[in-house]
Short mmCIF file of C-alpha atoms in Angstrom, two decimals:
data_model
loop_
_atom_site.label_atom_id
_atom_site.label_comp_id
_atom_site.label_asym_id
_atom_site.label_seq_id
_atom_site.Cartn_x
_atom_site.Cartn_y
_atom_site.Cartn_z
CA MET A 25 0.12 0.16 -0.46
CA LYS A 26 2.72 2.17 0.63
CA ASN A 27 4.19 1.93 -2.45
CA VAL A 28 1.28 2.64 -4.25
CA ILE A 29 1.46 5.62 -2.59
CA LEU A 30 5.06 6.17 -2.98
CA THR A 31 4.21 5.63 -6.04
CA ILE A 32 1.04 7.53 -6.85
CA THR A 33 2.63 10.97 -5.22
CA THR A 34 5.97 11.05 -7.30
CA ILE A 35 4.34 10.62 -10.79
CA ALA A 36 1.19 13.29 -9.97
CA CYS A 37 4.76 15.65 -8.74
CA ILE A 38 6.19 14.89 -11.74
CA ILE A 39 3.15 16.08 -14.31
CA THR A 40 2.87 18.84 -12.08
CA ALA A 41 7.13 20.36 -12.56
CA SER A 42 6.08 19.40 -15.92
CA VAL A 43 3.31 21.19 -16.27
CA VAL A 44 5.64 23.66 -14.73
CA LEU A 45 8.53 24.00 -16.35
CA THR A 46 6.42 24.01 -20.01
CA SER A 47 4.49 26.84 -18.99
CA TRP A 48 7.68 28.39 -18.29
CA SER A 49 9.90 28.25 -21.38
CA GLY A 50 7.01 29.29 -23.69
CA ASN A 51 5.94 32.20 -21.69
CA GLU A 52 8.56 35.19 -22.80
CA ASN A 53 6.48 37.60 -21.58
CA MET A 54 7.21 36.42 -18.30
CA LYS A 55 10.50 35.57 -18.40
CA HIS A 56 11.10 39.04 -19.47
CA GLN A 57 9.46 41.26 -17.32
CA ALA A 58 12.60 41.55 -15.23
CA GLY A 59 14.47 42.83 -18.58
CA ALA A 60 15.20 41.57 -21.83
CA PRO A 61 18.27 40.24 -22.81
CA ALA A 62 21.54 42.15 -23.56
CA GLY A 63 21.78 43.08 -27.01
CA ARG A 64 18.51 43.37 -28.39
CA CYS A 65 17.87 47.24 -28.36
CA GLY A 66 18.97 47.37 -33.00
CA ASP A 67 21.93 47.85 -32.17
CA PRO A 68 25.13 47.36 -34.77
CA ALA A 69 27.84 45.80 -31.30
CA ASN A 70 24.30 42.66 -31.73
CA ASN A 71 24.36 42.77 -35.28
CA PHE A 72 20.91 45.32 -35.27
CA ASN A 73 18.73 42.63 -33.54
CA ASP A 74 16.26 43.52 -31.63
CA CYS A 75 12.84 41.80 -29.97
CA THR A 76 11.54 39.83 -32.36
CA ASN A 77 14.52 38.28 -33.35
CA ALA A 78 14.57 36.39 -30.13
CA CYS A 79 10.81 36.64 -27.94
CA HIS A 80 8.64 38.44 -30.23
CA SER A 81 8.54 37.18 -33.26
CA ASP A 82 4.71 37.12 -34.58
CA ASN A 83 5.12 41.00 -34.98
CA SER A 84 7.54 43.08 -36.78
CA SER A 85 9.52 45.51 -35.26
CA ILE A 86 7.74 49.38 -35.79
CA GLN A 87 10.02 52.53 -35.89
CA VAL A 88 9.57 55.76 -34.16
CA GLY A 89 10.55 59.15 -33.33
CA GLY A 90 11.16 60.79 -29.65
CA TRP A 91 11.10 57.90 -28.13
CA ILE A 92 14.91 58.53 -26.88
CA THR A 93 15.56 62.32 -25.67
CA ALA A 94 18.06 63.94 -23.04
CA ASN A 95 19.27 67.46 -21.70
CA ILE A 96 21.99 67.91 -23.30
CA PRO A 97 22.34 71.01 -25.48
CA GLU A 98 20.78 71.15 -29.75
CA THR A 99 25.37 72.28 -29.69
CA GLY A 100 26.36 69.27 -28.47
CA TYR A 101 27.24 67.24 -25.61
CA THR A 102 31.00 67.63 -23.43
CA ALA A 103 33.72 65.11 -23.42
CA ASP A 104 33.73 63.77 -19.88
CA SER A 105 29.87 65.57 -19.04
CA THR A 106 26.97 63.70 -17.68
CA TYR A 107 23.06 64.14 -18.51
CA THR A 108 20.13 62.51 -18.14
CA ILE A 109 18.60 59.95 -20.34
CA PHE A 110 15.21 59.78 -21.82
CA ALA A 111 13.41 56.82 -22.40
CA TYR A 112 9.73 56.39 -23.09
CA CYS A 113 7.39 53.95 -24.23
CA LEU A 114 3.44 54.50 -25.43
CA ASN A 115 1.06 51.87 -24.02
CA THR A 116 -2.44 51.50 -25.51
CA SER A 117 -3.00 47.90 -24.71
CA SER A 118 -1.74 47.47 -21.39
CA PHE A 119 0.61 49.58 -18.36
CA LYS A 120 3.04 47.21 -18.86
CA SER A 121 6.00 47.93 -21.10
CA GLY A 122 8.98 47.48 -21.28
CA PHE A 123 12.99 49.25 -22.92
CA GLN A 124 16.55 48.38 -23.49
CA VAL A 125 19.06 50.78 -24.78
CA SER A 126 22.96 51.30 -25.32
CA PRO A 127 24.71 54.38 -26.28
CA GLN A 128 26.71 53.35 -30.03
CA ASN A 129 28.62 54.16 -32.33
CA SER A 130 28.03 52.84 -35.80
CA HIS A 131 30.97 50.71 -35.15
CA GLY A 132 29.54 49.08 -32.44
CA THR A 133 31.67 50.06 -30.05
CA MET A 134 30.25 51.26 -26.83
CA MET A 135 30.52 55.27 -25.81
CA GLY A 136 30.72 56.95 -22.75
CA LYS A 137 29.07 55.36 -19.29
CA LEU A 138 25.55 54.29 -18.59
CA ILE A 139 24.73 55.45 -14.42
CA ASN A 140 21.82 53.57 -13.27
CA LEU A 141 19.66 55.74 -11.30
CA SER A 142 16.88 53.78 -9.66
CA ASP A 143 15.43 50.26 -9.27
CA SER A 144 13.25 50.45 -12.26
CA THR A 145 16.82 50.32 -14.31
CA GLN A 146 19.39 47.55 -14.64
CA LEU A 147 22.35 47.74 -16.13
CA ASP A 148 23.53 44.36 -18.27
CA SER A 149 26.77 43.64 -20.44
CA ALA A 150 27.08 41.99 -23.62
CA TYR A 151 28.83 41.77 -27.10
CA GLY A 152 30.84 43.75 -25.20
CA CYS A 153 28.64 46.81 -24.92
CA TRP A 154 26.91 48.32 -21.54
CA TYR A 155 22.94 48.39 -21.61
CA ILE A 156 20.57 49.72 -19.39
CA ASN A 157 17.18 47.72 -19.16
CA HIS A 158 13.91 47.89 -17.69
CA THR A 159 13.95 45.53 -13.80
CA THR A 160 10.33 43.95 -12.70
CA ILE A 161 9.38 47.42 -11.11
CA GLY A 162 9.69 49.28 -13.66
CA CYS A 163 8.20 47.83 -16.50
CA MET A 164 4.50 48.73 -14.74
CA SER A 165 2.78 51.79 -14.72
CA THR A 166 -0.60 53.33 -14.25
CA THR A 167 -1.25 54.65 -17.48
CA SER A 168 -0.93 54.43 -21.14
CA SER A 169 2.26 55.64 -21.08
CA LYS A 170 5.97 55.24 -19.33
CA THR A 171 9.14 57.34 -19.06
CA TRP A 172 12.96 56.03 -17.59
CA THR A 173 15.70 58.11 -16.69
CA PHE A 174 18.92 56.95 -16.39
CA GLN A 175 22.51 58.52 -16.76
CA TRP A 176 24.47 59.31 -19.55
CA LYS A 177 28.71 60.30 -18.65
CA ALA A 178 29.57 61.19 -22.19
CA PRO A 179 33.22 59.70 -23.95
CA HIS A 180 36.40 62.09 -23.23
CA THR A 181 37.39 60.71 -26.78
CA GLY A 182 34.64 60.58 -29.80
CA ASP A 183 33.15 62.09 -32.40
CA SER A 184 28.58 60.89 -33.19
CA VAL A 185 26.83 59.02 -30.41
CA THR A 186 23.85 57.15 -30.90
CA PHE A 187 21.26 56.04 -28.37
CA TYR A 188 19.60 52.94 -29.75
CA GLY A 189 16.80 52.15 -28.20
CA ALA A 190 13.98 49.44 -27.82
CA PHE A 191 10.49 49.32 -26.73
CA CYS A 192 8.28 46.49 -25.84
CA ALA A 193 4.38 47.69 -25.76
CA SER A 194 2.90 44.60 -23.72
CA ASP A 195 -0.41 43.77 -24.13
CA ASN A 196 0.10 42.02 -20.59
CA SER A 197 -1.70 38.08 -21.86
CA ASN A 198 1.61 36.45 -19.94
CA THR A 199 3.20 35.44 -23.56
CA ASP A 200 5.03 36.39 -26.03
CA GLN A 201 2.56 37.07 -28.54
CA GLY A 202 0.50 40.11 -29.21
CA ASP A 203 3.15 42.69 -28.02
CA ASN A 204 4.58 45.93 -29.85
CA ILE A 205 8.31 46.30 -30.26
CA TYR A 206 9.00 49.95 -30.77
CA LEU A 207 12.52 51.02 -32.40
CA SER A 208 13.75 54.35 -31.82
CA THR A 209 17.42 56.04 -31.68
CA LEU A 210 18.39 59.17 -30.34
CA THR A 211 21.85 60.80 -32.42
CA VAL A 212 24.28 63.50 -30.56
CA THR A 213 27.54 64.65 -31.66
CA ASN A 214 30.58 65.93 -29.68
CA ALA A 215 30.39 69.81 -28.81
CA ALA A 216 34.21 70.22 -29.98
CA TYR A 217 33.10 69.09 -33.55
CA ALA A 218 31.27 70.63 -36.10
CA GLY A 219 28.35 68.75 -37.92
CA ILE A 220 25.85 69.28 -34.93
CA SER A 221 22.32 66.46 -34.54
CA GLU A 222 19.08 67.98 -33.51
CA ILE A 223 18.10 66.98 -30.64
CA SER A 224 14.22 66.48 -29.76
CA LYS A 225 13.12 67.69 -26.53
CA GLU A 226 9.69 66.33 -26.05
CA PRO A 227 8.71 63.32 -26.86
CA ALA A 228 6.37 62.02 -30.27
CA ILE A 229 3.10 61.72 -28.05
#
């Protein structure tokens, strides 16, 4: 009798574990609510891959402008100076959104230093670069828009820097389907060089 009970208990445990693991392994939305894998922001360091190349493959990424802004002057950044960067996402489907940003040059070389400011964001590294992501706390909002704030210390040398960003407007279905992925960039130039890029001051809605 004891052997029968033990066998039944063992089978029940195996079935439960199997269901949990199967559900988790196919649930990319839940897996990455604590931050997407590094190198998924459409950046050259990872061959311009974004969230649609890994998890959210049911939709194509959508290019948008003005979702990355900064307090960098229109005349450009000053070497070794620290600036505040804003990453903005509009989500009309739910109050759960995510992002990833990395400052690189056109060759995929990390430019400057990312500085984390709160528990809403976190830093991760891959492909020789640093990336800033949302956290589990940082992916939630009380409205249809979400803004993450962090800082960037400009490089000591170099000219043009592009902030590559990917944004996930989740439908909060706890699956990797039905979410919209947006890509946005902000390019800034060293004030010591000619040819200054225009910098958007307000996020486009």
